[in-house]
mmCIF file of C-alpha atoms in Angstrom:
data_model
loop_
_atom_site.group_PDB
_atom_site.id
_atom_site.type_symbol
_atom_site.label_atom_id
_atom_site.label_comp_id
_atom_site.label_asym_id
_atom_site.label_seq_id
_atom_site.Cartn_x
_atom_site.Cartn_y
_atom_site.Cartn_z
ATOM 1 C CA MET A 1 -6.620 93.362 8.619
ATOM 2 C CA ASN A 2 -4.622 94.651 11.546
ATOM 3 C CA GLY A 3 -1.037 94.711 10.314
ATOM 4 C CA ASP A 4 0.400 93.331 13.503
ATOM 5 C CA PHE A 5 -1.829 90.261 13.607
ATOM 6 C CA PRO A 6 0.807 87.816 12.323
ATOM 7 C CA LEU A 7 3.261 89.251 14.889
ATOM 8 C CA LYS A 8 0.745 88.753 17.715
ATOM 9 C CA LEU A 9 0.382 85.060 16.753
ATOM 10 C CA THR A 10 4.058 84.659 16.604
ATOM 11 C CA ARG A 11 4.614 86.009 20.077
ATOM 12 C CA ALA A 12 1.685 84.123 21.568
ATOM 13 C CA LEU A 13 2.357 80.727 20.085
ATOM 14 C CA GLY A 14 6.137 80.426 19.870
ATOM 15 C CA PRO A 15 7.351 78.115 17.001
ATOM 16 C CA VAL A 16 3.777 77.312 15.833
ATOM 17 C CA GLY A 17 2.939 80.973 15.876
ATOM 18 C CA MET A 18 6.061 81.782 13.926
ATOM 19 C CA ALA A 19 5.002 79.404 11.180
ATOM 20 C CA ILE A 20 1.514 80.831 11.109
ATOM 21 C CA GLY A 21 2.835 84.420 11.159
ATOM 22 C CA LEU A 22 5.029 83.746 8.171
ATOM 23 C CA ALA A 23 2.202 82.082 6.309
ATOM 24 C CA LEU A 24 -0.153 85.059 7.031
ATOM 25 C CA ALA A 25 2.303 87.877 6.305
ATOM 26 C CA ASP A 26 1.697 88.249 2.597
ATOM 27 C CA MET A 27 -1.858 86.920 2.394
ATOM 28 C CA PRO A 28 -4.935 89.014 1.880
ATOM 29 C CA ALA A 29 -7.404 89.030 4.844
ATOM 30 C CA GLN A 30 -9.902 86.585 3.278
ATOM 31 C CA ALA A 31 -7.218 84.065 2.574
ATOM 32 C CA GLN A 32 -5.842 84.390 6.103
ATOM 33 C CA GLN A 33 -9.176 83.392 7.680
ATOM 34 C CA SER A 34 -9.562 80.320 5.455
ATOM 35 C CA LEU A 35 -6.265 78.953 6.872
ATOM 36 C CA PHE A 36 -7.876 78.074 10.187
ATOM 37 C CA ALA A 37 -10.108 75.174 10.991
ATOM 38 C CA GLN A 38 -12.009 74.147 14.111
ATOM 39 C CA GLN A 39 -11.507 71.321 16.597
ATOM 40 C CA GLU A 40 -14.439 70.015 18.628
ATOM 41 C CA THR A 41 -14.081 70.182 22.409
ATOM 42 C CA ALA A 42 -15.857 68.925 25.517
ATOM 43 C CA GLN A 43 -18.442 71.637 26.272
ATOM 44 C CA GLY A 44 -18.394 71.006 30.049
ATOM 45 C CA ASN A 45 -14.778 72.165 30.158
ATOM 46 C CA PHE A 46 -15.681 75.726 29.223
ATOM 47 C CA VAL A 47 -17.787 78.502 30.601
ATOM 48 C CA ALA A 48 -18.597 81.876 29.192
ATOM 49 C CA VAL A 49 -18.606 84.568 31.953
ATOM 50 C CA ALA A 50 -19.709 88.222 32.038
ATOM 51 C CA ALA A 51 -16.709 89.614 33.951
ATOM 52 C CA PRO A 52 -17.205 93.003 35.717
ATOM 53 C CA TYR A 53 -15.086 96.053 35.460
ATOM 54 C CA GLY A 54 -15.672 99.729 36.269
ATOM 55 C CA GLY A 55 -16.979 98.841 39.739
ATOM 56 C CA GLY A 56 -19.488 96.309 38.312
ATOM 57 C CA THR A 57 -21.244 98.821 36.069
ATOM 58 C CA ALA A 58 -20.031 97.163 32.902
ATOM 59 C CA HIS A 59 -18.908 93.662 31.815
ATOM 60 C CA GLN A 60 -16.716 92.001 29.224
ATOM 61 C CA LEU A 61 -16.556 88.401 28.008
ATOM 62 C CA MET A 62 -14.242 86.093 29.816
ATOM 63 C CA VAL A 63 -13.911 82.431 28.731
ATOM 64 C CA ILE A 64 -12.605 79.946 31.275
ATOM 65 C CA GLU A 65 -11.434 76.436 30.408
ATOM 66 C CA GLN A 66 -10.787 73.490 32.738
ATOM 67 C CA ILE A 67 -7.645 71.919 31.174
ATOM 68 C CA ARG A 68 -6.748 69.545 34.070
ATOM 69 C CA ASN A 69 -8.867 68.431 36.974
ATOM 70 C CA SER A 70 -6.219 68.963 39.787
ATOM 71 C CA GLN A 71 -8.041 72.072 40.977
ATOM 72 C CA ALA A 72 -11.347 73.603 39.957
ATOM 73 C CA CYS A 73 -11.107 76.644 37.798
ATOM 74 C CA TRP A 74 -14.529 78.057 38.693
ATOM 75 C CA GLY A 75 -17.522 77.424 40.830
ATOM 76 C CA GLU A 76 -21.220 78.135 40.132
ATOM 77 C CA THR A 77 -23.948 79.309 42.452
ATOM 78 C CA ARG A 78 -27.418 78.839 40.987
ATOM 79 C CA GLY A 79 -30.494 80.651 42.273
ATOM 80 C CA PRO A 80 -33.654 82.313 41.152
ATOM 81 C CA GLY A 81 -31.603 84.939 39.317
ATOM 82 C CA PRO A 82 -28.607 84.526 36.994
ATOM 83 C CA THR A 83 -25.992 81.926 37.832
ATOM 84 C CA GLN A 84 -23.055 83.518 39.730
ATOM 85 C CA ILE A 85 -19.526 82.384 38.872
ATOM 86 C CA GLU A 86 -16.642 82.309 41.355
ATOM 87 C CA PRO A 87 -13.388 82.586 39.292
ATOM 88 C CA LEU A 88 -11.421 80.183 41.527
ATOM 89 C CA LEU A 89 -8.469 80.288 39.201
ATOM 90 C CA ILE A 90 -7.485 83.765 40.432
ATOM 91 C CA ASN A 91 -6.555 82.228 43.779
ATOM 92 C CA PHE A 92 -3.679 79.991 42.521
ATOM 93 C CA ASP A 93 -1.157 79.564 39.741
ATOM 94 C CA PHE A 94 -3.460 78.112 37.112
ATOM 95 C CA THR A 95 -0.713 77.465 34.566
ATOM 96 C CA GLY A 96 -1.466 74.254 32.811
ATOM 97 C CA ILE A 97 -4.633 73.783 34.859
ATOM 98 C CA CYS A 98 -6.996 76.446 33.574
ATOM 99 C CA GLY A 99 -7.248 78.623 30.465
ATOM 100 C CA ARG A 100 -8.500 82.181 30.558
ATOM 101 C CA SER A 101 -9.323 84.336 27.527
ATOM 102 C CA LEU A 102 -10.236 88.048 28.066
ATOM 103 C CA ASP A 103 -10.159 89.568 24.610
ATOM 104 C CA SER A 104 -10.110 88.941 20.836
ATOM 105 C CA ASN A 105 -6.650 87.473 20.981
ATOM 106 C CA GLY A 106 -8.208 84.540 22.893
ATOM 107 C CA TYR A 107 -11.658 84.170 21.306
ATOM 108 C CA SER A 108 -13.716 85.002 18.307
ATOM 109 C CA ILE A 109 -16.774 83.939 16.330
ATOM 110 C CA ARG A 110 -16.878 81.137 13.770
ATOM 111 C CA MET A 111 -20.033 80.412 11.616
ATOM 112 C CA GLY A 112 -20.537 77.874 8.935
ATOM 113 C CA GLY A 113 -16.888 76.888 9.009
ATOM 114 C CA GLU A 114 -15.789 80.536 8.492
ATOM 115 C CA ASP A 115 -13.554 82.379 10.882
ATOM 116 C CA LEU A 116 -15.238 85.824 11.533
ATOM 117 C CA ALA A 117 -12.559 87.345 13.720
ATOM 118 C CA LEU A 118 -11.939 90.190 11.349
ATOM 119 C CA ARG A 119 -15.593 91.109 10.924
ATOM 120 C CA TYR A 120 -17.066 90.742 14.478
ATOM 121 C CA ALA A 121 -16.193 91.828 18.008
ATOM 122 C CA LEU A 122 -17.760 90.160 21.045
ATOM 123 C CA ARG A 123 -19.389 92.603 23.413
ATOM 124 C CA ILE A 124 -21.655 92.370 26.443
ATOM 125 C CA ILE A 125 -24.515 94.803 26.226
ATOM 126 C CA ARG A 126 -26.187 95.471 29.535
ATOM 127 C CA THR A 127 -29.912 96.185 29.349
ATOM 128 C CA GLU A 128 -32.412 96.933 32.098
ATOM 129 C CA ASP A 129 -33.031 93.336 32.895
ATOM 130 C CA ASP A 130 -30.346 91.247 31.249
ATOM 131 C CA MET A 131 -26.798 91.122 29.889
ATOM 132 C CA VAL A 132 -26.589 90.039 26.297
ATOM 133 C CA LEU A 133 -23.471 88.584 24.519
ATOM 134 C CA MET A 134 -23.497 90.185 21.082
ATOM 135 C CA GLY A 135 -21.389 89.804 17.966
ATOM 136 C CA MET A 136 -20.966 93.491 16.747
ATOM 137 C CA PRO A 137 -20.089 93.799 13.071
ATOM 138 C CA ASN A 138 -17.549 96.261 11.744
ATOM 139 C CA ARG A 139 -19.459 96.660 8.488
ATOM 140 C CA PRO A 140 -22.967 98.047 8.048
ATOM 141 C CA ASP A 141 -23.947 95.242 5.663
ATOM 142 C CA LEU A 142 -23.486 92.522 8.271
ATOM 143 C CA PRO A 143 -26.167 91.606 10.918
ATOM 144 C CA MET A 144 -25.708 91.845 14.653
ATOM 145 C CA LEU A 145 -25.513 88.370 16.253
ATOM 146 C CA GLU A 146 -26.933 87.407 19.620
ATOM 147 C CA LEU A 147 -24.940 84.550 21.141
ATOM 148 C CA GLY A 148 -26.293 84.355 24.659
ATOM 149 C CA ARG A 149 -27.711 85.952 27.776
ATOM 150 C CA THR A 150 -27.093 85.869 31.601
ATOM 151 C CA GLN A 151 -30.828 85.726 32.197
ATOM 152 C CA GLY A 152 -30.717 88.607 34.571
ATOM 153 C CA VAL A 153 -28.507 91.479 35.692
ATOM 154 C CA SER A 154 -25.666 91.245 38.204
ATOM 155 C CA SER A 155 -22.668 93.351 39.224
ATOM 156 C CA GLY A 156 -20.471 90.237 39.758
ATOM 157 C CA PHE A 157 -19.130 87.369 37.632
ATOM 158 C CA THR A 158 -22.141 85.961 35.820
ATOM 159 C CA LYS A 159 -22.583 82.887 33.644
ATOM 160 C CA ILE A 160 -23.645 83.523 30.054
ATOM 161 C CA GLN A 161 -26.111 80.899 28.838
ATOM 162 C CA LEU A 162 -25.302 80.341 25.134
ATOM 163 C CA ASN A 163 -28.244 80.423 22.790
ATOM 164 C CA PRO A 164 -29.244 77.157 21.031
ATOM 165 C CA GLY A 165 -26.842 76.256 18.161
ATOM 166 C CA TRP A 166 -23.829 77.994 19.721
ATOM 167 C CA ARG A 167 -20.946 75.975 21.236
ATOM 168 C CA PHE A 168 -17.222 76.165 22.039
ATOM 169 C CA THR A 169 -14.582 74.884 19.658
ATOM 170 C CA ARG A 170 -10.875 75.478 19.263
ATOM 171 C CA ARG A 171 -9.010 77.101 16.362
ATOM 172 C CA SER A 172 -6.617 74.766 14.575
ATOM 173 C CA TYR A 173 -4.016 75.207 11.955
ATOM 174 C CA ARG A 174 -2.810 72.298 9.757
ATOM 175 C CA GLY A 175 -3.997 69.826 12.346
ATOM 176 C CA GLN A 176 -2.385 71.626 15.249
ATOM 177 C CA THR A 177 -4.924 72.616 17.936
ATOM 178 C CA LEU A 178 -4.388 76.274 19.097
ATOM 179 C CA GLY A 179 -5.279 78.033 22.288
ATOM 180 C CA HIS A 180 -7.746 80.386 20.554
ATOM 181 C CA VAL A 181 -11.411 79.571 21.444
ATOM 182 C CA TYR A 182 -14.211 79.901 18.894
ATOM 183 C CA LEU A 183 -17.847 80.578 19.757
ATOM 184 C CA THR A 184 -19.200 78.425 16.931
ATOM 185 C CA HIS A 185 -22.434 78.026 14.991
ATOM 186 C CA ASP A 186 -22.824 75.613 12.158
ATOM 187 C CA SER A 187 -25.018 77.921 10.177
ATOM 188 C CA PRO A 188 -23.311 80.235 7.730
ATOM 189 C CA ILE A 189 -23.431 84.015 8.341
ATOM 190 C CA THR A 190 -25.544 84.447 5.151
ATOM 191 C CA THR A 191 -28.500 82.675 6.895
ATOM 192 C CA MET A 192 -28.543 85.486 9.393
ATOM 193 C CA LEU A 193 -28.810 88.279 6.822
ATOM 194 C CA SER A 194 -32.658 87.707 6.482
ATOM 195 C CA GLN A 195 -33.214 87.118 10.205
ATOM 196 C CA PRO A 196 -33.568 90.344 12.098
ATOM 197 C CA VAL A 197 -32.066 90.372 15.630
ATOM 198 C CA SER A 198 -33.770 92.401 18.290
ATOM 199 C CA GLN A 199 -31.467 95.202 19.241
ATOM 200 C CA PRO A 200 -30.911 95.273 23.001
ATOM 201 C CA THR A 201 -31.164 98.812 24.503
ATOM 202 C CA PRO A 202 -28.055 99.581 26.485
ATOM 203 C CA ASN A 203 -28.685 100.695 30.073
ATOM 204 C CA VAL A 204 -26.348 102.171 32.600
ATOM 205 C CA ALA A 205 -27.619 100.332 35.616
ATOM 206 C CA THR A 206 -27.041 101.098 39.201
ATOM 207 C CA PRO A 207 -24.853 98.397 40.673
ATOM 208 C CA GLU A 208 -26.727 95.885 42.818
ATOM 209 C CA THR A 209 -26.654 96.072 46.624
ATOM 210 C CA GLN A 210 -23.480 94.435 48.046
ATOM 211 C CA PRO A 211 -23.978 91.017 49.698
ATOM 212 C CA THR A 212 -25.212 91.044 53.279
ATOM 213 C CA ASN A 213 -21.841 89.924 54.626
ATOM 214 C CA GLY A 214 -20.471 93.372 53.604
ATOM 215 C CA GLN A 215 -17.855 91.906 51.372
ATOM 216 C CA PRO A 216 -17.817 93.171 47.744
ATOM 217 C CA PRO A 217 -17.614 90.611 44.995
ATOM 218 C CA LYS A 218 -14.058 89.794 43.835
ATOM 219 C CA GLU A 219 -12.902 91.487 40.685
ATOM 220 C CA ILE A 220 -10.075 90.687 38.274
ATOM 221 C CA ILE A 221 -7.607 93.526 38.277
ATOM 222 C CA PHE A 222 -6.838 94.344 34.759
ATOM 223 C CA SER A 223 -3.425 95.623 33.985
ATOM 224 C CA ALA A 224 -4.690 98.281 31.492
ATOM 225 C CA PRO A 225 -8.059 100.053 31.160
ATOM 226 C CA LEU A 226 -10.528 98.247 29.019
ATOM 227 C CA PRO A 227 -11.912 100.000 25.899
ATOM 228 C CA PRO A 228 -15.346 101.489 26.105
ATOM 229 C CA PRO A 229 -18.212 99.398 24.867
ATOM 230 C CA THR A 230 -18.787 99.606 21.044
ATOM 231 C CA PRO A 231 -21.845 101.781 20.263
ATOM 232 C CA LEU A 232 -24.788 99.812 18.782
ATOM 233 C CA PRO A 233 -25.448 100.466 15.055
ATOM 234 C CA PRO A 234 -28.744 102.154 14.225
ATOM 235 C CA ALA A 235 -31.718 99.907 13.968
ATOM 236 C CA ARG A 236 -32.892 99.109 10.476
#
């Protein structure tokens, strides 16, 4: 396990994080993951988004949550292609109104009641005609997981339609609900070992033509460069 994981929790969660960090400090990785439980959530309060970077040639997962209804955190435009997301939260101080998770500090995979944060990274693989949300394993004996698709390619913010069986839950610790979001499936990871997942073929696509009004789609400005996409493991 990353040695600074307890420290990250402590900084992110204040007193609760300090308690968790102290509990995790001397535990082996497997025991650390068993500390966490899941809390069910209202699915309509969350959306999984393929968020563009690199001029729209690549995307990463962003999870937006509507915490309070005083202002809408996102808007959706449906059409014949993929559903476009307008990240309204970037236009106001969304503290206490919206939640936004952009990396593994804010979200991870949970299957069959087991936290898989140490074994899987969530990546969006862009193919010729789709963008696929994948769980990419860090061990060769684990299967790749397909969690959802955008149902088409776009250079902007695009809604990810989760596959059947997947839903949003929250991580909890000793009854305390935390900010970390799980993409959750009730089946254990062992059930996937015998179910081959079609490997999406990455494609460096040319960005779509800009909207006819001449205005490029809004992008979130990230404070640091994003890491390159993780290469796909060889097909078995």
